[in-house]
Coordinates of C-alpha atoms in Angstrom, one line a residue:
M1387 CA 77.6 58.7 78.5
D1388 CA 76.0 57.0 74.6
N1389 CA 76.0 59.8 72.6
P1390 CA 79.2 60.9 71.8
G1391 CA 80.9 64.8 72.5
L1392 CA 80.0 67.5 69.9
Q1393 CA 84.2 68.5 69.3
A1394 CA 84.6 72.4 68.8
G1395 CA 85.8 74.2 65.1
D1396 CA 85.7 77.3 64.1
A1397 CA 84.2 80.3 64.1
G1398 CA 81.4 78.2 66.9
N1399 CA 80.7 75.8 64.2
Y1400 CA 80.3 72.2 66.3
N1401 CA 82.0 69.4 64.8
A1402 CA 80.8 65.3 65.3
T1403 CA 81.2 62.9 62.0
N1404 CA 81.5 63.7 58.8
E1405 CA 77.5 62.1 58.5
Q1406 CA 76.7 65.2 61.3
R1407 CA 79.0 67.8 60.3
T1408 CA 77.8 70.9 60.3
S1409 CA 76.5 73.8 57.5
N1410 CA 77.7 77.7 58.0
D1411 CA 73.6 77.5 58.4
G1412 CA 73.6 76.0 61.6
T1413 CA 71.5 73.0 60.5
W1414 CA 72.6 69.5 60.9
K1415 CA 73.9 67.9 57.2
N1416 CA 72.0 64.7 55.6
D1417 CA 69.8 64.9 58.7
P1418 CA 65.9 64.8 56.6
N1419 CA 64.1 67.1 59.7
A1420 CA 67.3 69.4 59.7
V1421 CA 66.3 73.2 59.2
S1422 CA 68.3 76.8 58.1
Q1423 CA 69.1 79.2 60.5
M1424 CA 67.1 81.8 58.4
E1425 CA 64.0 78.7 58.3
L1426 CA 64.5 79.5 62.6
V1427 CA 63.7 83.5 62.8
D1428 CA 60.9 83.1 60.2
D1429 CA 59.1 81.1 61.9
G1430 CA 60.1 81.9 64.7
D1431 CA 61.7 78.6 66.6
E1432 CA 65.1 77.8 67.9
N1433 CA 64.1 75.1 69.3
K1434 CA 62.6 72.7 67.0
E1435 CA 63.2 69.7 69.4
R1436 CA 60.8 71.9 72.3
G1437 CA 59.3 74.9 70.5
N1438 CA 59.4 79.0 72.2
W1439 CA 57.4 81.8 73.0
S1440 CA 55.8 82.8 69.7
N1441 CA 56.7 86.1 71.1
K1442 CA 57.9 87.8 74.9
A1443 CA 55.0 89.4 74.8
D1444 CA 53.5 85.7 75.9
Y1445 CA 55.6 85.0 78.1
I1446 CA 55.8 87.9 80.1
L1447 CA 52.0 87.7 80.3
S1448 CA 52.0 83.9 81.4
C1449 CA 54.8 84.6 83.8
I1450 CA 52.4 87.1 84.9
G1451 CA 49.5 85.1 85.1
Y1452 CA 50.8 82.3 87.0
A1453 CA 52.6 84.8 89.5
V1454 CA 49.4 86.2 89.9
G1455 CA 46.7 83.9 91.2
L1456 CA 44.1 83.9 93.6
G1457 CA 45.9 84.9 96.5
N1458 CA 46.8 88.2 95.6
V1459 CA 43.2 89.0 96.2
W1460 CA 42.1 87.1 98.7
R1461 CA 45.7 86.7 101.2
F1462 CA 47.0 89.8 101.2
P1463 CA 45.1 92.2 102.0
Y1464 CA 44.3 90.8 104.7
L1465 CA 48.2 89.8 106.0
A1466 CA 48.6 93.4 105.5
Y1467 CA 45.0 94.7 107.3
E1468 CA 47.0 92.0 110.5
N1469 CA 50.0 92.9 110.1
G1470 CA 49.8 96.4 110.6
G1471 CA 48.2 97.8 107.7
G1472 CA 51.0 99.6 105.9
A1473 CA 53.1 99.2 108.1
F1474 CA 53.4 95.5 106.4
L1475 CA 54.3 97.4 103.2
I1476 CA 58.6 97.6 104.9
P1477 CA 59.0 93.9 105.4
Y1478 CA 56.9 93.5 101.6
I1479 CA 59.1 94.9 101.0
V1480 CA 62.0 94.6 102.3
M1481 CA 61.2 90.2 101.8
L1482 CA 60.9 91.1 97.6
V1483 CA 64.1 92.7 97.5
F1484 CA 65.8 89.8 99.4
A1485 CA 63.9 87.4 98.7
G1486 CA 61.7 87.2 95.6
L1487 CA 63.7 88.8 93.7
P1488 CA 67.0 86.4 93.2
I1489 CA 65.7 83.3 93.7
F1490 CA 62.6 84.3 90.8
L1491 CA 65.8 84.8 88.7
L1492 CA 67.7 81.9 89.5
E1493 CA 65.1 79.5 88.4
T1494 CA 63.9 82.0 85.0
S1495 CA 67.7 81.7 84.4
L1496 CA 67.9 78.1 84.8
G1497 CA 65.8 77.1 82.6
Q1498 CA 66.3 80.0 80.4
F1499 CA 69.9 78.4 79.3
A1500 CA 69.3 75.2 79.4
S1501 CA 65.9 74.8 77.4
Q1502 CA 64.9 72.4 79.8
G1503 CA 62.4 71.7 82.6
P1504 CA 62.9 71.5 86.5
I1505 CA 63.9 67.6 86.3
R1506 CA 66.6 67.1 83.8
V1507 CA 67.3 71.1 83.8
W1508 CA 70.0 70.1 87.4
R1509 CA 72.2 68.1 85.4
C1510 CA 74.7 71.5 85.4
L1511 CA 74.1 69.4 89.4
P1512 CA 73.4 65.1 89.7
L1513 CA 73.1 65.7 93.5
L1514 CA 70.8 67.9 93.6
Q1515 CA 68.4 67.0 90.5
G1516 CA 66.2 65.3 93.3
I1517 CA 65.1 69.9 93.2
G1518 CA 63.1 68.6 90.1
Y1519 CA 60.7 65.6 91.0
T1520 CA 60.0 67.5 94.6
Q1521 CA 59.1 70.6 92.2
V1522 CA 57.2 68.9 90.5
M1523 CA 55.3 66.9 92.6
A1524 CA 54.2 69.3 94.9
S1525 CA 52.7 71.4 92.2
A1526 CA 51.3 67.5 90.5
L1527 CA 49.5 67.6 94.4
V1528 CA 48.8 71.0 94.3
G1529 CA 47.0 70.9 90.2
I1530 CA 45.4 68.5 92.5
Y1531 CA 43.4 70.9 94.2
Y1532 CA 44.0 74.0 92.9
N1533 CA 42.0 73.7 89.9
C1534 CA 38.9 72.6 92.6
I1535 CA 38.7 76.3 93.8
I1536 CA 38.8 77.1 91.0
A1537 CA 35.4 74.2 89.8
Y1538 CA 33.6 76.4 93.5
T1539 CA 34.1 79.7 91.4
L1540 CA 32.6 78.1 88.7
F1541 CA 29.7 77.4 91.2
Y1542 CA 29.3 80.8 91.9
L1543 CA 30.0 81.9 88.6
F1544 CA 26.8 79.7 87.1
S1545 CA 25.3 81.6 90.6
S1546 CA 24.9 84.9 89.3
F1547 CA 23.4 84.3 86.7
T1548 CA 19.9 85.0 89.2
S1549 CA 17.6 88.4 89.1
D1550 CA 18.2 88.0 92.5
L1551 CA 21.6 86.4 94.0
P1552 CA 20.7 83.4 95.7
W1553 CA 22.8 83.7 99.0
R1554 CA 21.1 87.8 99.8
T1555 CA 18.5 86.0 101.8
C1556 CA 17.6 83.5 104.6
N1557 CA 14.4 82.2 103.0
N1558 CA 15.6 78.9 101.0
T1559 CA 15.7 75.4 102.2
W1560 CA 19.4 75.0 103.6
N1561 CA 19.5 78.1 105.8
T1562 CA 19.1 78.5 108.9
G1563 CA 17.1 79.6 112.4
D1564 CA 20.3 82.1 112.8
C1565 CA 20.8 83.4 109.7
V1566 CA 20.5 86.7 109.5
E1567 CA 20.8 89.0 106.3
S1568 CA 22.2 91.9 106.6
F1569 CA 19.9 94.3 105.3
S1570 CA 17.9 93.6 108.5
L1571 CA 21.6 92.8 110.5
K1572 CA 20.6 96.8 112.1
N1573 CA 17.6 96.1 113.3
W1574 CA 18.8 92.1 114.9
T1575 CA 19.5 91.9 119.1
G1576 CA 20.7 89.4 119.1
N1577 CA 24.7 88.7 119.5
I1578 CA 26.5 90.3 116.6
S1579 CA 29.6 86.6 117.1
S1580 CA 26.3 83.8 117.0
R1581 CA 25.0 85.5 113.7
V1582 CA 25.1 83.7 110.7
S1583 CA 25.1 85.2 107.0
P1584 CA 23.0 84.5 103.7
S1585 CA 26.4 83.8 102.7
S1586 CA 28.8 81.6 104.2
E1587 CA 25.0 79.6 104.6
Y1588 CA 25.4 79.3 100.8
F1589 CA 29.2 78.4 100.9
D1590 CA 28.5 75.4 103.8
R1591 CA 25.8 74.7 103.6
Y1592 CA 24.6 74.3 100.4
M1593 CA 28.0 74.1 97.6
L1594 CA 29.9 72.5 99.9
T1595 CA 27.3 71.1 101.8
R1596 CA 29.9 70.5 104.7
S1597 CA 29.9 68.1 107.1
S1598 CA 31.7 68.0 110.4
G1599 CA 34.8 66.8 109.5
I1600 CA 36.7 64.6 107.1
D1601 CA 36.3 61.6 109.0
E1602 CA 32.4 62.0 106.9
P1603 CA 33.8 62.7 103.8
V1604 CA 29.8 61.3 102.8
T1605 CA 29.5 61.4 98.5
V1606 CA 30.8 63.1 96.0
K1607 CA 28.3 66.3 95.2
W1608 CA 27.7 66.4 92.0
E1609 CA 27.9 70.0 91.3
L1610 CA 31.4 70.3 91.8
A1611 CA 32.2 67.5 89.9
L1612 CA 30.4 68.9 87.0
C1613 CA 31.6 71.9 87.5
L1614 CA 35.5 70.2 88.3
L1615 CA 34.7 68.9 85.0
L1616 CA 34.6 72.1 83.2
A1617 CA 37.4 73.4 84.8
W1618 CA 40.0 70.6 83.4
I1619 CA 38.8 70.7 79.6
V1620 CA 39.5 75.0 80.3
V1621 CA 42.9 74.3 81.0
Y1622 CA 43.0 70.8 78.4
F1623 CA 41.8 73.1 75.5
S1624 CA 44.0 75.6 77.0
L1625 CA 47.1 73.7 77.1
I1626 CA 46.5 71.0 73.6
K1627 CA 49.3 72.4 71.8
G1628 CA 52.1 74.0 75.0
I1629 CA 53.3 77.3 74.9
K1630 CA 51.3 78.4 71.9
S1631 CA 48.0 77.5 72.6
S1632 CA 48.9 78.9 76.6
G1633 CA 50.6 81.4 75.1
K1634 CA 47.6 83.5 73.1
V1635 CA 44.7 82.5 75.8
V1636 CA 46.7 84.8 78.7
Y1637 CA 46.1 87.4 76.1
F1638 CA 43.0 87.0 77.9
T1639 CA 43.6 85.7 80.8
A1640 CA 46.0 87.3 81.7
T1641 CA 45.0 91.1 81.7
F1642 CA 41.2 90.0 81.9
P1643 CA 41.6 90.5 86.2
Y1644 CA 43.3 93.8 86.4
V1645 CA 40.6 95.4 83.9
V1646 CA 37.7 94.1 86.3
L1647 CA 39.8 95.3 90.0
F1648 CA 39.8 98.5 88.0
I1649 CA 36.5 98.7 87.5
L1650 CA 36.0 97.3 90.3
L1651 CA 37.9 100.1 92.8
I1652 CA 36.0 103.1 90.7
R1653 CA 32.5 101.4 92.5
G1654 CA 34.7 100.4 95.6
A1655 CA 35.6 104.3 95.9
T1656 CA 32.2 106.1 95.5
L1657 CA 30.4 104.2 98.6
E1658 CA 29.4 105.1 101.2
G1659 CA 32.0 103.7 103.9
A1660 CA 34.6 103.4 101.4
L1661 CA 37.0 104.9 103.3
E1662 CA 36.6 103.7 106.2
G1663 CA 37.9 99.9 104.5
I1664 CA 41.3 102.1 103.6
R1665 CA 41.7 103.5 106.4
F1666 CA 41.9 100.1 108.2
F1667 CA 44.6 98.8 104.9
I1668 CA 46.7 101.1 105.4
V1669 CA 47.0 102.9 107.9
P1670 CA 50.0 101.5 109.3
E1671 CA 50.7 99.9 112.8
W1672 CA 54.5 100.7 113.5
S1673 CA 54.1 98.8 116.9
K1674 CA 54.3 95.4 114.2
I1675 CA 57.0 95.5 112.7
A1676 CA 58.7 95.1 116.0
N1677 CA 57.0 91.0 115.5
A1678 CA 58.9 87.9 113.9
K1679 CA 55.4 86.9 113.1
V1680 CA 55.1 89.9 110.8
W1681 CA 58.7 89.3 109.3
K1682 CA 57.6 85.3 108.8
D1683 CA 54.5 86.7 107.5
A1684 CA 55.7 89.5 104.6
A1685 CA 58.4 86.7 103.7
A1686 CA 55.4 83.6 103.0
Q1687 CA 53.6 86.0 100.9
I1688 CA 56.0 87.4 98.7
F1689 CA 58.1 83.8 98.5
F1690 CA 54.5 82.1 98.1
S1691 CA 52.9 85.0 95.6
L1692 CA 56.1 85.4 92.7
S1693 CA 55.9 81.1 92.3
A1694 CA 59.1 80.6 92.8
A1695 CA 60.8 77.4 93.0
W1696 CA 57.3 75.3 92.3
G1697 CA 59.3 74.9 89.5
G1698 CA 56.2 76.6 87.0
L1699 CA 59.8 79.6 86.8
L1700 CA 61.7 76.7 85.1
T1701 CA 59.2 75.2 82.6
L1702 CA 58.2 79.0 82.1
A1703 CA 61.4 80.1 80.9
S1704 CA 62.9 77.4 79.4
Y1705 CA 60.9 77.8 76.5
N1706 CA 62.1 81.2 75.7
K1707 CA 65.1 82.6 72.9
F1708 CA 68.5 82.0 74.4
K1709 CA 69.5 85.8 74.3
N1710 CA 66.7 86.7 76.4
N1711 CA 67.4 89.2 79.4
T1712 CA 66.1 87.4 82.4
I1713 CA 67.0 90.1 84.0
H1714 CA 65.1 92.3 83.0
D1715 CA 61.6 89.7 82.9
T1716 CA 61.9 89.3 86.2
L1717 CA 61.9 92.8 87.7
I1718 CA 58.7 93.4 85.0
V1719 CA 57.1 90.4 86.3
A1720 CA 57.8 91.1 90.6
L1721 CA 56.8 94.8 90.7
T1722 CA 54.1 94.0 88.7
N1723 CA 53.2 90.8 90.9
C1724 CA 53.5 93.9 94.4
A1725 CA 51.3 96.0 92.4
T1726 CA 48.2 93.8 92.0
S1727 CA 48.6 93.2 95.1
V1728 CA 48.4 96.0 96.4
F1729 CA 46.7 97.4 94.2
A1730 CA 43.9 94.4 95.2
G1731 CA 43.8 95.6 98.9
F1732 CA 42.0 99.5 97.9
V1733 CA 39.7 97.7 96.2
I1734 CA 38.7 94.7 98.8
F1735 CA 39.2 96.7 101.0
S1736 CA 36.9 99.7 100.2
I1737 CA 34.5 98.0 99.4
L1738 CA 34.3 96.2 102.7
G1739 CA 34.3 99.7 104.3
H1740 CA 30.7 100.3 102.7
M1741 CA 29.6 96.3 103.6
A1742 CA 30.8 97.2 107.4
L1743 CA 28.7 100.3 107.3
K1744 CA 25.2 99.1 105.8
L1745 CA 26.1 96.2 109.0
G1746 CA 26.1 98.4 111.2
V1747 CA 29.9 96.8 112.5
T1748 CA 33.0 97.9 112.4
V1749 CA 35.8 96.6 109.3
P1750 CA 37.3 94.1 110.9
E1751 CA 34.2 92.0 111.7
V1752 CA 33.7 91.7 108.2
A1753 CA 37.5 91.3 106.7
K1754 CA 38.2 87.7 106.5
S1755 CA 41.1 85.3 105.3
G1756 CA 41.3 82.6 102.0
F1757 CA 38.1 81.0 101.5
G1758 CA 36.2 82.9 103.8
L1759 CA 36.5 86.6 101.9
A1760 CA 36.4 85.1 98.2
F1761 CA 33.7 82.8 99.1
V1762 CA 32.1 84.6 102.3
A1763 CA 33.0 88.6 102.6
Y1764 CA 32.2 89.7 99.0
P1765 CA 30.1 88.3 98.2
E1766 CA 27.9 89.6 100.9
A1767 CA 29.0 92.4 99.8
L1768 CA 28.2 92.6 96.5
T1769 CA 24.8 92.0 97.7
L1770 CA 25.3 95.4 99.1
L1771 CA 25.8 97.0 94.9
P1772 CA 22.6 98.1 92.4
V1773 CA 22.6 95.5 89.7
S1774 CA 23.9 92.7 91.6
P1775 CA 24.2 90.0 89.7
L1776 CA 26.3 92.0 87.5
W1777 CA 29.1 92.8 89.6
A1778 CA 28.8 89.1 90.8
I1779 CA 29.4 88.2 87.6
I1780 CA 32.0 90.4 87.1
F1781 CA 33.6 89.0 90.6
F1782 CA 33.6 85.8 90.2
L1783 CA 35.3 85.7 85.7
M1784 CA 36.9 87.6 87.7
L1785 CA 38.4 84.5 90.2
F1786 CA 38.1 82.2 87.2
T1787 CA 41.4 83.6 84.9
L1788 CA 43.2 84.5 87.9
G1789 CA 43.6 81.0 89.1
L1790 CA 42.9 79.9 85.2
D1791 CA 46.9 80.5 84.6
S1792 CA 48.6 79.7 87.5
Q1793 CA 46.3 76.6 86.9
F1794 CA 48.5 76.5 83.4
T1795 CA 51.6 76.5 84.2
I1796 CA 51.3 74.0 87.1
V1797 CA 50.5 71.2 83.6
E1798 CA 52.4 72.5 81.7
T1799 CA 55.1 72.4 84.6
V1800 CA 54.7 68.7 85.1
A1801 CA 53.8 68.0 81.4
T1802 CA 57.1 69.6 80.6
A1803 CA 58.7 66.9 83.2
I1804 CA 57.3 64.3 81.6
C1805 CA 57.8 64.6 77.8
D1806 CA 61.5 66.2 78.8
G1807 CA 61.9 62.9 80.0
W1808 CA 61.6 60.8 76.6
P1809 CA 61.8 64.4 74.4
K1810 CA 61.9 61.5 71.2
L1811 CA 58.8 59.1 72.4
L1812 CA 56.8 62.1 74.2
W1813 CA 57.3 65.7 72.8
K1814 CA 55.1 64.8 69.5
K1815 CA 52.3 63.8 71.5
K1816 CA 52.2 66.3 73.7
W1817 CA 48.6 66.4 73.9
L1818 CA 48.2 62.7 74.6
V1819 CA 50.4 63.9 78.3
M1820 CA 48.1 66.1 78.8
L1821 CA 45.4 64.9 78.3
G1822 CA 47.0 62.2 81.4
I1823 CA 47.2 64.2 83.5
S1824 CA 44.0 65.9 83.3
V1825 CA 41.7 62.3 83.8
V1826 CA 44.6 61.6 86.4
C1827 CA 43.9 64.7 88.2
Y1828 CA 41.1 64.8 88.2
L1829 CA 40.1 61.3 88.9
L1830 CA 42.8 62.1 92.7
A1831 CA 40.4 65.5 92.7
M1832 CA 37.3 62.9 94.3
P1833 CA 37.9 63.7 97.2
C1834 CA 38.6 67.2 96.9
L1835 CA 35.2 66.9 95.9
T1836 CA 33.1 64.9 98.8
H1837 CA 31.1 66.9 100.8
A1838 CA 34.5 67.1 103.2
G1839 CA 35.8 68.0 100.5
I1840 CA 37.1 71.5 102.0
Y1841 CA 39.5 69.6 104.8
H1842 CA 41.3 67.5 102.4
V1843 CA 41.6 71.1 100.0
N1844 CA 42.8 72.9 103.1
L1845 CA 45.4 69.6 104.4
I1846 CA 47.1 69.5 100.8
D1847 CA 47.7 73.4 99.8
S1848 CA 49.2 73.6 104.2
Y1849 CA 52.0 71.0 104.2
A1850 CA 52.5 70.4 99.7
G1851 CA 52.4 74.5 99.6
V1852 CA 54.2 75.1 102.5
Y1853 CA 57.3 73.6 104.0
P1854 CA 59.8 71.3 100.3
L1855 CA 59.4 75.2 98.3
I1856 CA 61.1 77.3 101.2
I1857 CA 63.3 73.8 101.3
V1858 CA 64.0 73.8 97.9
A1859 CA 64.8 77.5 97.7
I1860 CA 67.1 77.0 100.3
I1861 CA 69.1 74.1 98.1
E1862 CA 68.6 76.0 95.3
C1863 CA 70.4 78.3 95.8
I1864 CA 73.8 77.1 98.3
G1865 CA 73.4 74.4 95.7
I1866 CA 74.1 76.7 92.6
S1867 CA 76.0 78.9 94.8
Y1868 CA 78.6 77.0 96.1
L1869 CA 78.9 73.6 94.3
Y1870 CA 78.2 74.6 90.6
G1871 CA 79.6 78.0 91.6
L1872 CA 78.3 81.4 91.2
K1873 CA 81.6 82.3 89.4
R1874 CA 79.9 79.4 85.4
F1875 CA 76.8 80.4 86.9
C1876 CA 77.3 84.6 86.6
K1877 CA 79.3 83.9 83.4
D1878 CA 75.9 81.4 82.0
I1879 CA 73.7 84.4 82.8
A1880 CA 75.9 86.2 80.8
M1881 CA 76.2 84.1 77.4
M1882 CA 72.6 85.1 77.3
A1883 CA 71.6 88.6 78.9
G1884 CA 74.9 90.1 77.8
S1885 CA 76.3 90.9 81.0
Q1886 CA 77.3 89.3 83.9
P1887 CA 74.4 90.2 87.4
N1888 CA 75.9 92.7 89.5
Y1889 CA 76.9 92.4 93.6
Y1890 CA 73.2 92.3 94.5
W1891 CA 72.1 89.7 92.7
Q1892 CA 74.9 87.4 93.8
A1893 CA 75.0 88.7 97.5
N1894 CA 71.9 87.6 97.8
W1895 CA 72.1 84.1 95.7
A1896 CA 75.2 83.8 98.1
F1897 CA 74.4 84.8 101.2
I1898 CA 71.5 86.5 102.6
T1899 CA 68.4 84.7 100.6
P1900 CA 69.9 81.4 102.0
A1901 CA 70.2 83.1 105.1
L1902 CA 66.7 84.4 105.1
L1903 CA 64.5 81.3 103.9
T1904 CA 66.6 79.0 106.6
F1905 CA 65.1 81.9 108.9
V1906 CA 61.7 81.7 107.5
L1907 CA 61.7 78.2 107.8
I1908 CA 62.8 77.7 111.7
F1909 CA 60.2 80.6 112.3
S1910 CA 57.7 78.5 110.8
F1911 CA 58.5 74.9 112.0
V1912 CA 59.1 76.3 115.8
F1913 CA 55.9 77.9 115.9
H1914 CA 54.3 75.3 113.4
E1915 CA 50.6 74.8 115.0
D1916 CA 48.6 72.0 113.5
V1917 CA 46.4 72.6 110.4
S1918 CA 42.9 73.0 111.3
Y1919 CA 39.7 74.7 109.3
G1920 CA 38.5 77.2 111.5
P1921 CA 37.6 76.3 114.9
I1922 CA 37.8 72.4 113.8
Q1923 CA 40.5 70.5 114.5
Y1924 CA 41.6 67.7 112.0
P1925 CA 41.7 63.8 113.5
G1926 CA 45.5 62.3 114.2
W1927 CA 45.4 60.4 111.6
A1928 CA 44.4 63.4 109.3
L1929 CA 47.6 65.4 110.5
A1930 CA 49.3 62.6 110.1
L1931 CA 48.4 61.7 106.1
G1932 CA 49.4 65.7 105.9
Y1933 CA 53.0 64.5 107.6
L1934 CA 53.0 62.1 104.8
I1935 CA 52.3 64.4 101.7
L1936 CA 55.6 67.3 102.9
V1937 CA 57.9 63.7 103.4
F1938 CA 56.4 62.4 100.2
C1939 CA 57.6 66.2 97.7
A1940 CA 60.5 66.5 99.7
I1941 CA 61.7 63.0 100.3
W1942 CA 63.1 63.6 96.7
I1943 CA 65.9 65.9 97.4
P1944 CA 67.5 63.5 99.7
G1945 CA 66.9 60.2 97.5
V1946 CA 67.3 61.4 94.5
A1947 CA 70.6 61.9 95.8
V1948 CA 71.7 58.4 97.3
Y1949 CA 70.3 57.3 94.1
W1950 CA 73.3 58.5 92.2
L1951 CA 76.0 57.7 94.6
I1952 CA 74.8 54.4 95.3
V1953 CA 75.1 53.7 91.4
T1954 CA 77.5 56.0 89.7
P1955 CA 81.4 54.2 90.1
G1956 CA 84.5 54.6 91.3
T1957 CA 85.2 55.8 95.0
F1958 CA 82.8 57.9 97.4
M1959 CA 85.2 60.5 96.9
E1960 CA 85.2 59.8 92.8
R1961 CA 81.0 59.8 93.3
L1962 CA 80.8 62.7 95.7
R1963 CA 83.4 64.6 92.9
K1964 CA 81.4 62.9 89.7
V1965 CA 78.1 64.1 91.1
T1966 CA 78.1 66.9 92.1
T1967 CA 79.8 68.3 88.2
P1968 CA 77.6 69.4 86.3
T1969 CA 76.8 66.5 83.5
D1970 CA 78.4 66.4 79.8
T1971 CA 74.7 66.8 78.7
W1972 CA 74.4 70.0 80.6
G1973 CA 74.9 73.5 78.8
P1974 CA 73.1 74.9 75.6
H1975 CA 70.7 73.1 74.1
L1976 CA 71.6 74.3 70.6
P1977 CA 75.0 74.2 69.5
K1978 CA 75.3 77.7 67.4
H1979 CA 75.0 79.1 71.4
R1980 CA 77.9 77.2 73.1
D1981 CA 81.0 79.0 73.6
E1982 CA 84.3 77.7 74.8
R1983 CA 83.1 76.7 78.0
Y1984 CA 80.0 73.3 76.6
A1985 CA 82.2 73.1 73.3
N1986 CA 82.9 69.0 73.8
M1987 CA 78.8 69.6 74.8
A1988 CA 77.1 65.5 74.6
D1989 CA 73.7 65.4 72.4
P1990 CA 71.2 67.1 75.4
S1991 CA 68.5 65.0 73.8
A1992 CA 69.8 62.6 76.1
G1993 CA 68.3 62.2 79.4
I1994 CA 66.3 60.9 82.1
G1995 CA 64.2 58.4 79.8
D1996 CA 68.6 57.0 77.9
K1997 CA 71.5 55.7 80.2
Y1998 CA 71.3 58.7 81.8
T1999 CA 74.9 59.1 84.3
P2000 CA 76.2 62.3 86.1
G2001 CA 80.2 63.6 83.7
D2002 CA 83.1 62.6 84.8
G2003 CA 84.1 65.4 87.1
T2004 CA 86.3 66.9 84.4
K2005 CA 83.4 69.8 82.9
C2006 CA 84.0 73.4 83.0

């Protein structure tokens, strides 16, 4: 190591050379940038290099905003209805208890303990540092298309500022002869299966101008390009000062959706037919619990709803103060997220029940998933409400803020990983890093804005946001439990929270969680079906591209492991021992937080951008 290790001194102080000897208040002597411990308390930041959350509420709301996203509104309600209604809550809760919560606590504890992002935090286990790269790459790819979905919400939001919603009638230039208006459907004698709603044609033929397949991109739709530009401008200026600015923005973006959902629930519950819709959502079909697909869907929903294994939780927690209780935070955020999903289900299905009654059809015929629920079924339902443009504005503003919270953390994850790599060079220029990320991601999103854009969005979502993250979560549990050491990890958490995690957490990390996620992974591979967009199948080259996206995200895990085994000196067994041992720079970022186990820790500012090598195997 190029950086000398710190030697343990008395009363928790750490001594290096005479020029760097620490004083009793925890500052470095002869350092022009030194700040006393009293000043750290006064300005609220312990970590002068990276900064901290201004207060606990900023962090909690950011975590809630990251976890609670568009999927809570358009994915969970439909999954619950499709997989047994109220009975779905049983596997959902089981997966929350034995998969969601353990991964959430593991990642937030790692990030907070070392005050590092998703790449440098794996100094605790260099062999698995590829996990961090996989998380960053997956987040970057998702960040490219996720902001396109946010651009969709802006397109609908701007279109709602009118006296009559444009997707209410079939009297528009983009409508076809198959279009049937909702208010004339009862008098329509045709087959319900051949009917095309105005909202469906508005989404496909006007906003997307969707081509017949991914191999017919045509041109970029300039209206969506402008909406995406606005979305990236909002994201950039919300993150320009890092967590100091995003931590304040989330006070609105994380709470506004709850206000809207509450208003919509009151409105929906007073509509005729609402109870019929809610009945479809919650009435249990106990027979479906025996279906393995239901358990797989529950695990997938919990896993992705909590945003575990993306690297975002590590990033958010890395800005916490060291003595924060991550266990309490885990319970608060996870339970809030799951309660939001159930709450959103009541909102959505109360209005879908009214919609079914008005159209003279059953609830299953109007209940759709994904884009179909957010941009087809729900806009159509809004046309049936009094003063429909007002409700449309409120609804799409809610979707916009829901998406922004998640996008903030996705971009912050990538930026933090880059800045952590070269901290002395980039942390003071983080605004420039954010600008670079925003510009590059905007340009890379151009294929998603063509007439075939929705196919690209669907393809990236299917391959970048599923398998790599399940693999990451499994390896995280196994690596921390059996290579880093479960007892060591529990002692690390005790340094922060004041007590060690109980046997529930330990049993999950070591056995239950990796076993459950392995089942989900195997089941997903065994019953894997090639991705499609509705009835439209992807050509072979597009499917190959999807698999390349998957490989591109996951290849970093074995690739980085092999790299460290090659560059580390010694025999194979010596190299293996070194890369499965924490480096000399692993531990709490600030000297005042280190105990005797981390007394000889080297300067944590050394890392990816410096001459960084694994430890010698004698640490801890």
